[in-house]
PDB file of C-alpha atoms in Angstrom:
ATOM      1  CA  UNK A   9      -6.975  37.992   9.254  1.00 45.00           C
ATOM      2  CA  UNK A  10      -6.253  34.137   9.850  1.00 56.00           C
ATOM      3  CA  UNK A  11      -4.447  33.173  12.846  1.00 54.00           C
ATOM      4  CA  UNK A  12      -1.893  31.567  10.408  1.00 51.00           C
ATOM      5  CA  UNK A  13      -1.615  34.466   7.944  1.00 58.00           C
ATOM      6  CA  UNK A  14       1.374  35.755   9.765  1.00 59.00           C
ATOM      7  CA  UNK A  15       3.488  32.693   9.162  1.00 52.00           C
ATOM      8  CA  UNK A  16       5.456  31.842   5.794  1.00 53.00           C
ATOM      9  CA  UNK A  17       3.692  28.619   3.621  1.00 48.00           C
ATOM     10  CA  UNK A  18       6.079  26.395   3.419  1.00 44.00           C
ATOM     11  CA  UNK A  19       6.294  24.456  -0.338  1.00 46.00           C
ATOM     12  CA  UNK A  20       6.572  21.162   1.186  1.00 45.00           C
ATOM     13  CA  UNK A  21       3.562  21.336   3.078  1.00 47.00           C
ATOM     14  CA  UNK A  22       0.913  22.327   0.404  1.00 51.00           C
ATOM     15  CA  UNK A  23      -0.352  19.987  -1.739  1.00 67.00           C
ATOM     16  CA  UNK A  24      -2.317  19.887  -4.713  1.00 87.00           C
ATOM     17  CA  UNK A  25      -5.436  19.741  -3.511  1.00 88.00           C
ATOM     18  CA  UNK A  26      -7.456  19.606  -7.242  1.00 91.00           C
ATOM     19  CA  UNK A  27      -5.213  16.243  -7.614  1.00 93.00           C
ATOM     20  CA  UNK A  28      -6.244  14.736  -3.868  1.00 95.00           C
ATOM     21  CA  UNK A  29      -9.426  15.781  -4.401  1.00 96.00           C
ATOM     22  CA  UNK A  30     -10.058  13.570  -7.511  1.00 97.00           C
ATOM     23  CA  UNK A  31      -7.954  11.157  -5.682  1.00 97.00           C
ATOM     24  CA  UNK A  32     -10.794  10.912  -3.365  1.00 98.00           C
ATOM     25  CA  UNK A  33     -13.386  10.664  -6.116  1.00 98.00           C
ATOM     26  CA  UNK A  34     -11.733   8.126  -7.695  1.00 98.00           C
ATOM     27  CA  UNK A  35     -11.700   6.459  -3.739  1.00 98.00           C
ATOM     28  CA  UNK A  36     -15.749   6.646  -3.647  1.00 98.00           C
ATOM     29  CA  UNK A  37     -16.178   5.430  -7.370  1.00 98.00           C
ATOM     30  CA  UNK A  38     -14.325   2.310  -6.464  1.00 97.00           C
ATOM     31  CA  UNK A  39     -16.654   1.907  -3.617  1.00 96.00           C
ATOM     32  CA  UNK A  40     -19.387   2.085  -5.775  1.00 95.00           C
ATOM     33  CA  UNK A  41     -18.244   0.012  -8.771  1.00 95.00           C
ATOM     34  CA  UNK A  42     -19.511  -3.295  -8.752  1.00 91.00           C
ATOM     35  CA  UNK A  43     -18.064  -5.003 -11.640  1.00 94.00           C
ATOM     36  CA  UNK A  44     -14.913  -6.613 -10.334  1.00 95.00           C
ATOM     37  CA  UNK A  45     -12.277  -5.456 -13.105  1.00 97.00           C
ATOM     38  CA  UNK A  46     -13.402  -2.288 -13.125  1.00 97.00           C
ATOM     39  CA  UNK A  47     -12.871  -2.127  -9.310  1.00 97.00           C
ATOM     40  CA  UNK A  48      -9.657  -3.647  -9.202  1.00 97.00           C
ATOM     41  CA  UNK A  49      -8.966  -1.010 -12.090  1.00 97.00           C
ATOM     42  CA  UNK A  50      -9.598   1.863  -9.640  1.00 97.00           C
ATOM     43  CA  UNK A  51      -8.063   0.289  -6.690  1.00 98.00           C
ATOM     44  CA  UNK A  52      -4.563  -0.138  -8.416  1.00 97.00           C
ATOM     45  CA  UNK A  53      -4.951   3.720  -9.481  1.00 97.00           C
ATOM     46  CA  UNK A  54      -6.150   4.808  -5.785  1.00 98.00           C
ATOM     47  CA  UNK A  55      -3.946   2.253  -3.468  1.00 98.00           C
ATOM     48  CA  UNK A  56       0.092   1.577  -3.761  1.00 97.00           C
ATOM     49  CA  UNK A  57       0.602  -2.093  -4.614  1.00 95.00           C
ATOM     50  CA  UNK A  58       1.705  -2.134  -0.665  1.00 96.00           C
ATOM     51  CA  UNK A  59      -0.748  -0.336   0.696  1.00 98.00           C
ATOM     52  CA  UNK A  60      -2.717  -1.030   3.482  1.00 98.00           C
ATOM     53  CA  UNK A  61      -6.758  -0.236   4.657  1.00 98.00           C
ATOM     54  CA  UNK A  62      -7.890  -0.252   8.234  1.00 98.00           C
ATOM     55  CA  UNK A  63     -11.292   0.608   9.730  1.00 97.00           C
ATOM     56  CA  UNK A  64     -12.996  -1.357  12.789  1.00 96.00           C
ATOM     57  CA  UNK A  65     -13.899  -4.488  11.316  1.00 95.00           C
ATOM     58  CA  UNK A  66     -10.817  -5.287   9.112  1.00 97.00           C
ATOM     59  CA  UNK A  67      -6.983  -4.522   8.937  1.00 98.00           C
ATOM     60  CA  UNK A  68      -5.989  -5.457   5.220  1.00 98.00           C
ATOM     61  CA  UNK A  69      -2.616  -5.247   3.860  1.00 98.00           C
ATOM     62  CA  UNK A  70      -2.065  -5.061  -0.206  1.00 97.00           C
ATOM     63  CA  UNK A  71      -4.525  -4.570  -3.104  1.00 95.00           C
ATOM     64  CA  UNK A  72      -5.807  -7.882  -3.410  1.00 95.00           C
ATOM     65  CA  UNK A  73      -7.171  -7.644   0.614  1.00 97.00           C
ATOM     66  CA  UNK A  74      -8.107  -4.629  -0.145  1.00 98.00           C
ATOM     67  CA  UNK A  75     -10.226  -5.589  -3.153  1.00 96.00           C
ATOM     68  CA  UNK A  76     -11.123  -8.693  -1.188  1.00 96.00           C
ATOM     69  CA  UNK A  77     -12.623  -6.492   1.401  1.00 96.00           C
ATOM     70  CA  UNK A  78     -14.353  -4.199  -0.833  1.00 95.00           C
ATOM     71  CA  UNK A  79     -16.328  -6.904  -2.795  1.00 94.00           C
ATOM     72  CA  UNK A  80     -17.679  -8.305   0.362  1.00 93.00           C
ATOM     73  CA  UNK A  81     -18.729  -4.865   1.966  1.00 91.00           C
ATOM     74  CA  UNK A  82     -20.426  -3.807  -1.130  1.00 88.00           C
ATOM     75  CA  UNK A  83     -22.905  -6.834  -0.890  1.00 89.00           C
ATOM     76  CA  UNK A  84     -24.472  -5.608   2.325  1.00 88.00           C
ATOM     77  CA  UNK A  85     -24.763  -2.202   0.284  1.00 90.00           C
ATOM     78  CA  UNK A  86     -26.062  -3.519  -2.568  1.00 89.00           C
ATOM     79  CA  UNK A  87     -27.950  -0.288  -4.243  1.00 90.00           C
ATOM     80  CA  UNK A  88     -26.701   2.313  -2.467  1.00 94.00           C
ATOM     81  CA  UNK A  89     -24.409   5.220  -3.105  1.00 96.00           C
ATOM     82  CA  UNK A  90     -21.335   6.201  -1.537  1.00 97.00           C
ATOM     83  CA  UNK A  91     -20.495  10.025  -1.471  1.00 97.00           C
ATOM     84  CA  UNK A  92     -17.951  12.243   0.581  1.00 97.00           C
ATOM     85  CA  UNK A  93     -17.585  15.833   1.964  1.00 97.00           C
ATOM     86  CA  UNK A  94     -15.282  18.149   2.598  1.00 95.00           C
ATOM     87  CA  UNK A  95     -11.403  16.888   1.454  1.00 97.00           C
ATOM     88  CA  UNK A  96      -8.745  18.831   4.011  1.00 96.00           C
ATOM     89  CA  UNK A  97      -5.250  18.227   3.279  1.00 94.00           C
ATOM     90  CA  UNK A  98      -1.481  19.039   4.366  1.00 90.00           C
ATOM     91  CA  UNK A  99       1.565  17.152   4.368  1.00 88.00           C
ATOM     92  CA  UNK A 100       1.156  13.918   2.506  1.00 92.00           C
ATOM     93  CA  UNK A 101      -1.943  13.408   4.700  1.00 96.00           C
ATOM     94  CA  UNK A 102      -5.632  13.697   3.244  1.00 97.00           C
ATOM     95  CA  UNK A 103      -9.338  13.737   5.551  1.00 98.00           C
ATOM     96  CA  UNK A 104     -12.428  13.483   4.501  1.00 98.00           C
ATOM     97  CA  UNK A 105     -15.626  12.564   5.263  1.00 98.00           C
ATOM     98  CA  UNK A 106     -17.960  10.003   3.781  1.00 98.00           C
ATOM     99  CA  UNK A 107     -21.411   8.327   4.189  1.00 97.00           C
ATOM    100  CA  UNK A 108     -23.684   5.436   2.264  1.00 96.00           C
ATOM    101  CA  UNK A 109     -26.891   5.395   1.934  1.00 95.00           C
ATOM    102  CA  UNK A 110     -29.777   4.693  -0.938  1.00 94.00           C
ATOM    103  CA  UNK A 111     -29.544   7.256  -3.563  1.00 90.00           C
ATOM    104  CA  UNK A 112     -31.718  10.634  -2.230  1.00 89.00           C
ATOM    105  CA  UNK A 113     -32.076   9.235   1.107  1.00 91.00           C
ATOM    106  CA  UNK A 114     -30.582   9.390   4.385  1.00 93.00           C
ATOM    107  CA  UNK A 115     -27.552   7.627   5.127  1.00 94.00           C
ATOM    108  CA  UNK A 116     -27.375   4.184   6.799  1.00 93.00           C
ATOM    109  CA  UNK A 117     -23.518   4.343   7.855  1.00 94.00           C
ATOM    110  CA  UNK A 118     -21.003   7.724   7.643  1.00 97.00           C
ATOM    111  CA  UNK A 119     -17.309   8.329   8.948  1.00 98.00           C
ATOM    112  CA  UNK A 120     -14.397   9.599   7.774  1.00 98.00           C
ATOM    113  CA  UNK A 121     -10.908   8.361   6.514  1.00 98.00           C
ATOM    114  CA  UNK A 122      -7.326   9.504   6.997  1.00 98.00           C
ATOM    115  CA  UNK A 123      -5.017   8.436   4.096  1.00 98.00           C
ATOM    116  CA  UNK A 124      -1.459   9.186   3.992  1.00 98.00           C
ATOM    117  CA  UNK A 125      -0.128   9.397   0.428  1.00 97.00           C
ATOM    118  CA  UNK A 126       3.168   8.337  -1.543  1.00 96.00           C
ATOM    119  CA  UNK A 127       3.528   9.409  -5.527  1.00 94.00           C
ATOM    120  CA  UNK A 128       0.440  10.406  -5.415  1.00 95.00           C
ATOM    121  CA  UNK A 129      -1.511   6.918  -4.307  1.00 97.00           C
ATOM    122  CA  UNK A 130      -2.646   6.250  -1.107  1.00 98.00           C
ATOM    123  CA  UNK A 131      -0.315   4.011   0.784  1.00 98.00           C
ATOM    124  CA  UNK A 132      -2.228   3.524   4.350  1.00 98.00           C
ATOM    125  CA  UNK A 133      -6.037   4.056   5.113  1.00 98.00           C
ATOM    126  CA  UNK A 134      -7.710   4.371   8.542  1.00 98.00           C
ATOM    127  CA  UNK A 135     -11.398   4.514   8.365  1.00 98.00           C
ATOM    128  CA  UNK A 136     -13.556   5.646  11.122  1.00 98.00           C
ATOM    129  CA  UNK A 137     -17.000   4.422  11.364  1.00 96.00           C
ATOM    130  CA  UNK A 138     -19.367   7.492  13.159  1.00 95.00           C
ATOM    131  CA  UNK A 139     -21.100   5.455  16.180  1.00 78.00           C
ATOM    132  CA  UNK A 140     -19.251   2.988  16.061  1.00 66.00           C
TER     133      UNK A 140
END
């Protein structure tokens, strides 16, 4: 028996985790989409027009930063895949893990990210960089 089997689930705290989970996917496609529109297509469906994306190296507030930033991190990437693991969710909080590297082979960088979500979007991203 679970530690937390003895306690009630509350509604409000369980989310649909099918629906975050292809939030996520959608997340890691529009990492690896090069083709500008097609990014900015998945961005507006991932991010709230508001929304705002913070790892080490940038803090960037609204979809346009946001794309901004992702166009110029995907040219030091340039033929590599992004991929994630495990999604764990509760609340309107997602966490997941993620890594890049060339297609079959090790990764060069991994982390995670911690996105809280609003309707369904994620409204404010805080990537961690492992090692860093």
């Amino acid at each position: 028996m679970e530690w937390f089997s003895d306690y009630p689930v509350i509604e409000s705290f369980v989310m649909d985790k099918n629906a975050v989970t292809k939030l996520v996917e959608k997340y890691i496609a529009m990492w690896n989409e090069s083709d500008g529109r097609a990014r900015r297509a998945l961005l507006d469906e991932v991010f709230t027009p508001n929304a705002t994306y913070t790892d080490p190296t940038i803090d960037a507030h609204g979809a346009a930063a946001i794309d901004e930033y992702l166009a110029a991190a995907q040219k030091n990437f340039t033929g590599m895949l992004f991929t994630y693991g495990t999604v764990l969710t509760h609340h309107d909080a997602v966490h997941f893990s993620w890594q890049v590297g060339p297609a079959g082979g090790a990764p060069v960088v991994s982390g995670s990210d911690v996105a809280w979500l609003e309707g369904g979007r994620i409204s404010r991203l805080y990537g961690f960089f492992n090692g860093f």
